[in-house]
Every structure is written in structure tokens, then in C-alpha cells.
Short mmCIF file of N, CA and C and ligand atoms in Angstrom, two decimals:
data_model
loop_
_atom_site.label_atom_id
_atom_site.label_comp_id
_atom_site.label_asym_id
_atom_site.label_seq_id
_atom_site.Cartn_x
_atom_site.Cartn_y
_atom_site.Cartn_z
N MET A 237 221.64 86.92 76.90
CA MET A 237 221.91 85.72 77.71
C MET A 237 220.66 84.85 77.78
N SER A 238 220.89 83.56 77.96
CA SER A 238 219.77 82.62 77.95
C SER A 238 218.90 82.81 79.19
N ASP A 239 217.61 82.85 78.99
CA ASP A 239 216.67 82.93 80.11
C ASP A 239 216.56 81.57 80.77
N VAL A 240 216.10 81.59 82.00
CA VAL A 240 215.85 80.34 82.74
C VAL A 240 214.35 80.27 82.98
N LEU A 241 213.75 79.09 82.75
CA LEU A 241 212.32 78.94 83.03
C LEU A 241 212.15 78.18 84.34
N LEU A 242 211.42 78.78 85.27
CA LEU A 242 211.14 78.17 86.57
C LEU A 242 209.66 77.78 86.58
N HIS A 243 209.41 76.45 86.58
CA HIS A 243 208.04 75.98 86.40
C HIS A 243 207.26 75.81 87.69
N SER A 244 207.94 75.93 88.84
CA SER A 244 207.28 75.71 90.13
C SER A 244 208.11 76.37 91.21
N ALA A 245 207.51 76.48 92.40
CA ALA A 245 208.25 77.02 93.54
C ALA A 245 209.45 76.11 93.85
N GLU A 246 209.31 74.80 93.62
CA GLU A 246 210.42 73.88 93.86
C GLU A 246 211.59 74.20 92.92
N GLU A 247 211.27 74.49 91.67
CA GLU A 247 212.34 74.84 90.73
C GLU A 247 212.99 76.17 91.11
N ALA A 248 212.19 77.10 91.64
CA ALA A 248 212.74 78.38 92.10
C ALA A 248 213.71 78.14 93.26
N HIS A 249 213.33 77.23 94.15
CA HIS A 249 214.15 76.87 95.30
C HIS A 249 215.47 76.26 94.81
N ALA A 250 215.39 75.37 93.84
CA ALA A 250 216.59 74.71 93.30
C ALA A 250 217.49 75.73 92.61
N PHE A 251 216.88 76.70 91.94
CA PHE A 251 217.68 77.75 91.31
C PHE A 251 218.42 78.56 92.38
N GLY A 252 217.74 78.86 93.49
CA GLY A 252 218.38 79.57 94.60
C GLY A 252 219.56 78.78 95.15
N ALA A 253 219.39 77.46 95.24
CA ALA A 253 220.48 76.61 95.73
C ALA A 253 221.67 76.64 94.77
N ALA A 254 221.39 76.67 93.48
CA ALA A 254 222.48 76.74 92.50
C ALA A 254 223.21 78.08 92.60
N LEU A 255 222.46 79.12 92.87
CA LEU A 255 223.08 80.44 93.07
C LEU A 255 224.01 80.41 94.29
N ALA A 256 223.57 79.72 95.34
CA ALA A 256 224.36 79.65 96.58
C ALA A 256 225.72 79.02 96.35
N ARG A 257 225.80 78.14 95.34
CA ARG A 257 227.08 77.46 95.08
C ARG A 257 228.13 78.40 94.51
N VAL A 258 227.71 79.52 93.93
CA VAL A 258 228.68 80.42 93.30
C VAL A 258 228.74 81.80 93.96
N ALA A 259 227.81 82.09 94.87
CA ALA A 259 227.76 83.42 95.49
C ALA A 259 228.72 83.50 96.67
N ASN A 260 229.25 84.68 96.89
CA ASN A 260 230.23 84.90 97.96
C ASN A 260 229.88 86.16 98.73
N PRO A 261 230.41 86.28 99.95
CA PRO A 261 230.26 87.56 100.66
C PRO A 261 230.82 88.68 99.79
N GLY A 262 230.16 89.83 99.80
CA GLY A 262 230.58 90.94 98.96
C GLY A 262 229.79 91.03 97.67
N ASP A 263 229.12 89.93 97.29
CA ASP A 263 228.27 89.96 96.10
C ASP A 263 226.91 90.57 96.42
N ALA A 264 226.28 91.11 95.39
CA ALA A 264 224.89 91.54 95.51
C ALA A 264 224.07 90.86 94.42
N ILE A 265 222.92 90.32 94.84
CA ILE A 265 221.99 89.71 93.89
C ILE A 265 220.67 90.45 94.01
N ALA A 266 220.24 91.09 92.93
CA ALA A 266 218.98 91.82 92.91
C ALA A 266 217.90 90.92 92.32
N LEU A 267 216.79 90.79 93.03
CA LEU A 267 215.66 89.98 92.57
C LEU A 267 214.51 90.92 92.26
N SER A 268 214.27 91.11 90.97
CA SER A 268 213.25 92.05 90.53
C SER A 268 212.06 91.30 89.95
N GLY A 269 210.91 91.94 89.94
CA GLY A 269 209.71 91.29 89.39
C GLY A 269 208.51 91.70 90.20
N PRO A 270 207.32 91.56 89.62
CA PRO A 270 206.10 92.05 90.28
C PRO A 270 205.75 91.27 91.55
N LEU A 271 204.78 91.75 92.30
CA LEU A 271 204.29 91.09 93.52
C LEU A 271 204.02 89.62 93.23
N GLY A 272 204.57 88.75 94.09
CA GLY A 272 204.30 87.33 93.95
C GLY A 272 205.04 86.64 92.82
N ALA A 273 206.03 87.31 92.24
CA ALA A 273 206.74 86.74 91.10
C ALA A 273 207.60 85.54 91.48
N GLY A 274 207.97 85.44 92.76
CA GLY A 274 208.80 84.31 93.18
C GLY A 274 210.18 84.71 93.68
N LYS A 275 210.34 85.98 94.06
CA LYS A 275 211.64 86.48 94.53
C LYS A 275 212.05 85.80 95.84
N THR A 276 211.12 85.79 96.81
CA THR A 276 211.44 85.19 98.11
C THR A 276 211.70 83.70 97.97
N SER A 277 211.02 83.05 97.04
CA SER A 277 211.23 81.60 96.85
C SER A 277 212.68 81.32 96.46
N ILE A 278 213.26 82.15 95.60
CA ILE A 278 214.66 81.97 95.22
C ILE A 278 215.57 82.24 96.42
N ALA A 279 215.27 83.30 97.16
CA ALA A 279 216.08 83.63 98.34
C ALA A 279 216.02 82.49 99.36
N ARG A 280 214.85 81.88 99.53
CA ARG A 280 214.72 80.76 100.48
C ARG A 280 215.58 79.58 100.07
N GLY A 281 215.60 79.29 98.77
CA GLY A 281 216.42 78.18 98.28
C GLY A 281 217.89 78.46 98.51
N LEU A 282 218.28 79.69 98.29
CA LEU A 282 219.67 80.10 98.49
C LEU A 282 220.05 79.97 99.97
N LEU A 283 219.20 80.49 100.85
CA LEU A 283 219.51 80.45 102.29
C LEU A 283 219.53 79.01 102.80
N ALA A 284 218.63 78.19 102.31
CA ALA A 284 218.60 76.79 102.75
C ALA A 284 219.91 76.10 102.33
N ALA A 285 220.37 76.40 101.11
CA ALA A 285 221.60 75.77 100.63
C ALA A 285 222.82 76.26 101.41
N LEU A 286 222.72 77.44 101.99
CA LEU A 286 223.82 77.95 102.81
C LEU A 286 223.70 77.45 104.25
N GLY A 287 222.71 76.63 104.51
CA GLY A 287 222.66 75.97 105.81
C GLY A 287 221.47 76.31 106.69
N LEU A 288 220.68 77.30 106.29
CA LEU A 288 219.56 77.71 107.15
C LEU A 288 218.57 76.55 107.30
N MET A 289 218.30 76.17 108.54
CA MET A 289 217.45 75.01 108.78
C MET A 289 215.97 75.37 108.67
N GLU A 290 215.57 76.52 109.22
CA GLU A 290 214.15 76.87 109.18
C GLU A 290 213.86 77.64 107.89
N GLU A 291 212.59 77.73 107.52
CA GLU A 291 212.24 78.48 106.31
C GLU A 291 212.45 79.97 106.56
N ALA A 292 213.17 80.61 105.66
CA ALA A 292 213.43 82.04 105.81
C ALA A 292 212.11 82.81 105.74
N PRO A 293 211.87 83.72 106.69
CA PRO A 293 210.67 84.55 106.58
C PRO A 293 210.85 85.57 105.46
N SER A 294 209.75 86.07 104.91
CA SER A 294 209.86 87.18 103.96
C SER A 294 210.23 88.42 104.76
N PRO A 295 211.25 89.16 104.33
CA PRO A 295 211.66 90.33 105.10
C PRO A 295 210.83 91.58 104.79
N SER A 296 209.60 91.41 104.29
CA SER A 296 208.81 92.59 103.87
C SER A 296 208.65 93.61 104.99
N PHE A 297 208.47 93.13 106.24
CA PHE A 297 208.24 94.08 107.33
C PHE A 297 209.54 94.51 107.98
N ALA A 298 210.44 93.57 108.16
CA ALA A 298 211.72 93.90 108.80
C ALA A 298 212.62 94.71 107.87
N ILE A 299 212.34 94.63 106.57
CA ILE A 299 213.18 95.21 105.50
C ILE A 299 214.51 94.47 105.38
N VAL A 300 215.26 94.35 106.50
CA VAL A 300 216.52 93.61 106.43
C VAL A 300 216.47 92.44 107.40
N GLN A 301 216.69 91.24 106.89
CA GLN A 301 216.76 90.05 107.72
C GLN A 301 218.19 89.51 107.62
N PRO A 302 218.99 89.69 108.68
CA PRO A 302 220.38 89.23 108.61
C PRO A 302 220.56 87.79 109.07
N TYR A 303 221.49 87.09 108.46
CA TYR A 303 221.86 85.73 108.84
C TYR A 303 223.37 85.70 109.00
N ALA A 304 223.85 84.88 109.93
CA ALA A 304 225.29 84.78 110.14
C ALA A 304 225.64 83.37 110.59
N PRO A 305 226.91 82.98 110.42
CA PRO A 305 227.32 81.68 110.93
C PRO A 305 227.02 81.60 112.43
N PRO A 306 226.62 80.47 112.97
CA PRO A 306 226.61 79.17 112.29
C PRO A 306 225.31 78.86 111.54
N GLU A 307 224.32 79.76 111.54
CA GLU A 307 223.07 79.36 110.87
C GLU A 307 223.20 79.34 109.35
N THR A 308 224.08 80.18 108.82
CA THR A 308 224.40 80.11 107.39
C THR A 308 225.93 80.05 107.26
N ARG A 309 226.41 79.54 106.17
CA ARG A 309 227.85 79.32 105.97
C ARG A 309 228.63 80.63 106.05
N PHE A 310 228.06 81.71 105.56
CA PHE A 310 228.68 83.04 105.70
C PHE A 310 227.55 84.05 105.88
N PRO A 311 227.86 85.30 106.27
CA PRO A 311 226.79 86.27 106.51
C PRO A 311 225.98 86.58 105.24
N VAL A 312 224.70 86.67 105.41
CA VAL A 312 223.79 87.00 104.30
C VAL A 312 222.81 88.05 104.81
N LEU A 313 222.56 89.07 104.00
CA LEU A 313 221.49 90.01 104.31
C LEU A 313 220.38 89.81 103.29
N HIS A 314 219.23 89.35 103.75
CA HIS A 314 218.07 89.22 102.87
C HIS A 314 217.24 90.49 103.07
N VAL A 315 217.11 91.25 102.01
CA VAL A 315 216.54 92.59 102.09
C VAL A 315 215.31 92.67 101.19
N ASP A 316 214.27 93.33 101.68
CA ASP A 316 213.08 93.58 100.86
C ASP A 316 212.76 95.07 100.95
N LEU A 317 213.01 95.77 99.86
CA LEU A 317 212.87 97.24 99.88
C LEU A 317 211.47 97.71 99.53
N TYR A 318 210.51 96.77 99.46
CA TYR A 318 209.16 97.14 99.01
C TYR A 318 208.59 98.31 99.81
N ARG A 319 208.80 98.26 101.13
CA ARG A 319 208.19 99.28 101.99
C ARG A 319 209.03 100.54 102.13
N LEU A 320 210.13 100.58 101.46
CA LEU A 320 210.96 101.78 101.51
C LEU A 320 210.26 102.90 100.73
N GLU A 321 210.06 104.04 101.37
CA GLU A 321 209.33 105.10 100.68
C GLU A 321 210.25 106.07 99.95
N HIS A 322 211.42 106.30 100.51
CA HIS A 322 212.36 107.21 99.86
C HIS A 322 213.73 106.55 99.79
N ALA A 323 214.40 106.74 98.68
CA ALA A 323 215.70 106.10 98.50
C ALA A 323 216.66 106.47 99.62
N ASP A 324 216.52 107.69 100.19
CA ASP A 324 217.50 108.08 101.21
C ASP A 324 217.29 107.34 102.54
N GLU A 325 216.14 106.71 102.73
CA GLU A 325 215.96 105.87 103.93
C GLU A 325 216.93 104.69 103.90
N ALA A 326 217.36 104.33 102.71
CA ALA A 326 218.23 103.16 102.58
C ALA A 326 219.58 103.40 103.23
N ASP A 327 220.00 104.67 103.33
CA ASP A 327 221.29 104.96 103.98
C ASP A 327 221.30 104.38 105.39
N GLU A 328 220.16 104.49 106.07
CA GLU A 328 220.08 104.02 107.46
C GLU A 328 220.19 102.51 107.56
N LEU A 329 219.95 101.81 106.48
CA LEU A 329 220.02 100.35 106.54
C LEU A 329 221.47 99.87 106.58
N GLY A 330 222.40 100.75 106.19
CA GLY A 330 223.83 100.40 106.27
C GLY A 330 224.23 99.27 105.35
N LEU A 331 223.58 99.19 104.20
CA LEU A 331 223.86 98.06 103.30
C LEU A 331 225.28 98.09 102.74
N ASP A 332 225.78 99.26 102.42
CA ASP A 332 227.13 99.37 101.83
C ASP A 332 228.17 98.76 102.76
N GLU A 333 228.03 99.13 104.06
CA GLU A 333 229.00 98.66 105.04
C GLU A 333 228.83 97.15 105.27
N ALA A 334 227.58 96.73 105.38
CA ALA A 334 227.31 95.32 105.65
C ALA A 334 227.83 94.44 104.53
N ARG A 335 227.80 94.97 103.33
CA ARG A 335 228.19 94.18 102.17
C ARG A 335 229.66 93.82 102.15
N LEU A 336 230.45 94.51 102.95
CA LEU A 336 231.88 94.19 102.96
C LEU A 336 232.10 92.72 103.31
N ASP A 337 231.28 92.18 104.18
CA ASP A 337 231.50 90.78 104.54
C ASP A 337 230.24 89.92 104.44
N ALA A 338 229.22 90.44 103.76
CA ALA A 338 227.97 89.67 103.63
C ALA A 338 227.54 89.61 102.17
N LEU A 339 226.78 88.56 101.87
CA LEU A 339 226.10 88.48 100.58
C LEU A 339 224.78 89.24 100.72
N LEU A 340 224.52 90.14 99.78
CA LEU A 340 223.26 90.89 99.77
C LEU A 340 222.31 90.25 98.78
N VAL A 341 221.11 89.94 99.24
CA VAL A 341 220.06 89.41 98.35
C VAL A 341 218.88 90.35 98.51
N VAL A 342 218.53 91.06 97.44
CA VAL A 342 217.63 92.19 97.59
C VAL A 342 216.40 92.08 96.70
N GLU A 343 215.23 92.02 97.33
CA GLU A 343 213.97 92.09 96.60
C GLU A 343 213.57 93.57 96.45
N TRP A 344 212.84 93.88 95.41
CA TRP A 344 212.45 95.26 95.08
C TRP A 344 213.64 96.21 95.00
N PRO A 345 214.69 95.79 94.27
CA PRO A 345 215.89 96.64 94.16
C PRO A 345 215.61 97.97 93.46
N GLU A 346 214.52 98.00 92.67
CA GLU A 346 214.25 99.24 91.92
C GLU A 346 213.80 100.39 92.82
N ARG A 347 213.64 100.13 94.12
CA ARG A 347 213.37 101.21 95.07
C ARG A 347 214.58 102.15 95.21
N LEU A 348 215.77 101.65 94.82
CA LEU A 348 216.98 102.47 94.86
C LEU A 348 217.40 102.80 93.44
N PRO A 349 218.19 103.87 93.28
CA PRO A 349 218.63 104.21 91.92
C PRO A 349 219.53 103.11 91.33
N ASP A 350 219.52 103.01 90.01
CA ASP A 350 220.32 101.99 89.32
C ASP A 350 221.78 102.01 89.75
N SER A 351 222.27 103.20 90.08
CA SER A 351 223.69 103.34 90.43
C SER A 351 224.06 102.50 91.65
N ALA A 352 223.05 102.14 92.47
CA ALA A 352 223.33 101.32 93.66
C ALA A 352 223.65 99.88 93.28
N TRP A 353 223.33 99.48 92.06
CA TRP A 353 223.37 98.06 91.70
C TRP A 353 224.27 97.75 90.51
N GLU A 354 225.22 98.65 90.23
CA GLU A 354 226.02 98.46 89.01
C GLU A 354 226.74 97.12 88.97
N ASP A 355 227.20 96.64 90.12
CA ASP A 355 227.95 95.38 90.12
C ASP A 355 227.10 94.20 90.60
N ALA A 356 225.77 94.41 90.67
CA ALA A 356 224.90 93.32 91.15
C ALA A 356 224.50 92.40 89.99
N LEU A 357 224.34 91.12 90.31
CA LEU A 357 223.67 90.20 89.38
C LEU A 357 222.19 90.56 89.47
N TRP A 358 221.63 91.05 88.38
CA TRP A 358 220.25 91.55 88.39
C TRP A 358 219.35 90.52 87.71
N LEU A 359 218.49 89.90 88.49
CA LEU A 359 217.60 88.86 87.98
C LEU A 359 216.17 89.39 87.95
N THR A 360 215.55 89.30 86.80
CA THR A 360 214.17 89.75 86.65
C THR A 360 213.26 88.55 86.43
N LEU A 361 212.22 88.43 87.24
CA LEU A 361 211.25 87.35 87.11
C LEU A 361 210.00 87.87 86.41
N THR A 362 209.61 87.19 85.36
CA THR A 362 208.41 87.58 84.63
C THR A 362 207.44 86.41 84.61
N PRO A 363 206.26 86.56 85.27
CA PRO A 363 205.27 85.47 85.23
C PRO A 363 204.67 85.34 83.84
N GLU A 364 204.60 84.11 83.34
CA GLU A 364 203.98 83.87 82.04
C GLU A 364 202.55 83.38 82.26
N ALA A 365 201.79 83.29 81.16
CA ALA A 365 200.36 82.98 81.26
C ALA A 365 200.09 81.67 81.98
N ASP A 366 200.96 80.67 81.81
CA ASP A 366 200.72 79.35 82.44
C ASP A 366 201.28 79.26 83.85
N GLY A 367 201.78 80.37 84.39
CA GLY A 367 202.28 80.36 85.76
C GLY A 367 203.79 80.18 85.86
N THR A 368 204.41 79.74 84.76
CA THR A 368 205.87 79.65 84.73
C THR A 368 206.47 81.03 84.93
N ARG A 369 207.60 81.07 85.65
CA ARG A 369 208.32 82.34 85.77
C ARG A 369 209.55 82.31 84.86
N ARG A 370 209.65 83.31 84.01
CA ARG A 370 210.82 83.46 83.15
C ARG A 370 211.83 84.34 83.88
N LEU A 371 213.04 83.85 84.00
CA LEU A 371 214.08 84.60 84.70
C LEU A 371 215.11 85.10 83.69
N THR A 372 215.31 86.40 83.69
CA THR A 372 216.25 87.05 82.78
C THR A 372 217.35 87.68 83.62
N ALA A 373 218.59 87.53 83.19
CA ALA A 373 219.71 88.05 83.99
C ALA A 373 220.41 89.20 83.30
N LYS A 374 220.76 90.20 84.08
CA LYS A 374 221.70 91.24 83.65
C LYS A 374 222.98 90.94 84.42
N VAL A 375 224.04 90.64 83.67
CA VAL A 375 225.24 90.06 84.27
C VAL A 375 226.39 91.06 84.24
N PRO A 376 226.84 91.53 85.41
CA PRO A 376 227.96 92.48 85.44
C PRO A 376 229.28 91.72 85.28
N PRO A 377 230.40 92.42 85.05
CA PRO A 377 231.68 91.75 84.82
C PRO A 377 232.02 90.74 85.92
N SER A 378 231.77 91.08 87.16
CA SER A 378 232.17 90.18 88.26
C SER A 378 231.40 88.86 88.26
N TRP A 379 230.32 88.79 87.49
CA TRP A 379 229.53 87.54 87.44
C TRP A 379 229.69 86.80 86.12
N LYS A 380 230.43 87.38 85.16
CA LYS A 380 230.50 86.79 83.81
C LYS A 380 230.99 85.34 83.84
N ALA A 381 231.98 85.05 84.69
CA ALA A 381 232.54 83.70 84.73
C ALA A 381 231.61 82.73 85.45
N ARG A 382 230.60 83.27 86.13
CA ARG A 382 229.72 82.42 86.94
C ARG A 382 228.34 82.23 86.31
N TRP A 383 228.09 82.88 85.19
CA TRP A 383 226.78 82.83 84.56
C TRP A 383 226.91 82.38 83.13
N PRO A 384 226.02 81.51 82.63
CA PRO A 384 224.89 80.90 83.31
C PRO A 384 225.32 79.89 84.37
N LEU A 385 224.45 79.65 85.34
CA LEU A 385 224.71 78.66 86.36
C LEU A 385 224.69 77.27 85.73
N THR A 386 225.48 76.37 86.28
CA THR A 386 225.49 75.02 85.69
C THR A 386 224.64 74.08 86.54
N1 ATP B 132 208.57 79.54 89.54
C1 ATP B 132 207.41 79.45 90.15
N2 ATP B 132 206.36 78.82 89.58
C2 ATP B 132 205.18 78.74 90.20
N3 ATP B 132 204.90 79.28 91.42
C3 ATP B 132 205.89 79.93 92.05
C4 ATP B 132 207.20 80.04 91.46
N4 ATP B 132 207.97 80.75 92.30
C5 ATP B 132 207.22 81.06 93.36
N5 ATP B 132 205.97 80.58 93.23
C6 ATP B 132 204.83 80.77 94.16
O1 ATP B 132 204.39 82.12 94.04
C7 ATP B 132 203.99 82.66 95.29
C8 ATP B 132 204.73 83.94 95.58
O2 ATP B 132 206.11 83.63 95.71
P1 ATP B 132 207.13 84.57 96.50
O3 ATP B 132 206.63 84.91 97.84
O4 ATP B 132 208.46 83.92 96.37
O5 ATP B 132 207.07 85.89 95.58
P2 ATP B 132 207.73 87.31 95.79
O6 ATP B 132 208.16 87.77 94.44
O7 ATP B 132 208.76 87.24 96.85
O8 ATP B 132 206.51 88.20 96.30
P3 ATP B 132 206.55 89.68 96.98
O9 ATP B 132 206.57 90.65 95.85
O10 ATP B 132 205.28 89.73 97.76
O11 ATP B 132 207.77 89.75 97.84
C9 ATP B 132 204.23 81.55 96.31
O12 ATP B 132 203.01 80.88 96.53
C10 ATP B 132 205.24 80.63 95.62
O13 ATP B 132 205.12 79.31 96.07
MG1 MG B 133 209.04 88.43 98.57
#
């Protein structure tokens, strides 16, 4: 699949907004990539497009930052698993249950086994030498009709 080049934080934000136009409750979007790759920037653009007025905080400490109407158009869980030490701690986060009616947007998804993300749109950000971030997608069947974004 064609990669997307994000040349600035503004472009990352716009990409997040484009994602918001096709994402629905029940979907999972995994944002993978090294520290500072631009994962939160995409999540912020997505949340802003869903109506969030203030800038979304990075959920690094809270691990799960939930949003619900009226602040966003539908429920969203912005999750950052960086600080998760063991995959079994994730059970306590209740993500499976929450996902029934929320969009999951997850940074550091590799903290959980691959089996947790089989139906997730998996986006990998790779910083290039000039600072551009290359975004590569792994697209599951449920996202095939929605990818690439227009
Ligand atoms: N596509 C981009 N091009 C240039 N700079 C970017 C891009 N995306 C994000 N940035 C900048 O990179 C920095 C880190 O971004 P961000 O916090 O979104 O990364 P992150 O992947 O969420 O980091 P962490 O691993 O700590 O959660 C910020 O200063 C942001 O403005
Ligand atoms: Mg982040």
C-alpha cells in the first residue's frame, strides 16, 4: 500500500482529521513508531476533528484518556501503553469492553501481543533523515474500503 509522507506536525494533524472522517466507534487504530515519531500529533488531529475544543493531552501517564459526547462526536479512548509493564495489566484497562461503543486510538500498541490488534488499522511512523515522517499502513479487511484516505 502507498505510504503517506507527513512533512510537519500540521500535516500530521490534518492526517488525523482525515482519519476522523472515516473512523467509527468499534474501530481500533494502532499508532506505532519510536519516541517522538508523531503518534500523539495524529491523535490530536483526529480528536479535534471529532469536536474536541482543547488540545488533547498525551495520555502517557493516565494510560487511558476517555472522551465522550458532547466533547467529541462519539466516544473515543486515547490510549498510550508506553508505561505498561506487562501485557496482563491491560486486562484492567477494560479496552475490549470499552471498544463496543468507542473508537480506540492506541499509541505503543506493541506492548500487547499482535493478537490484540488483528482487526486494527495499524499505522507505523518512521522518521526520515530530514524530519519527515513516513507513515505505512497495515490494513485489515474492515478498513480495506476506507484506505487509502482521500
Ligand atoms: N510529521 C511530522 N513532521 C515533523 N514534526 C512532527 C511531525 N509529527 C509530529 N511532529 C513533532 O514531533 C514531536 C513529537 O510528536 P508527538 O508527541 O506527536 O510524538 P509521539 O510519537 O506521540 O511521542 P511519544 O512516543 O513520546 O508518545 C512534536 O514536537 C511534534 O510537533
Ligand atoms: Mg505520544
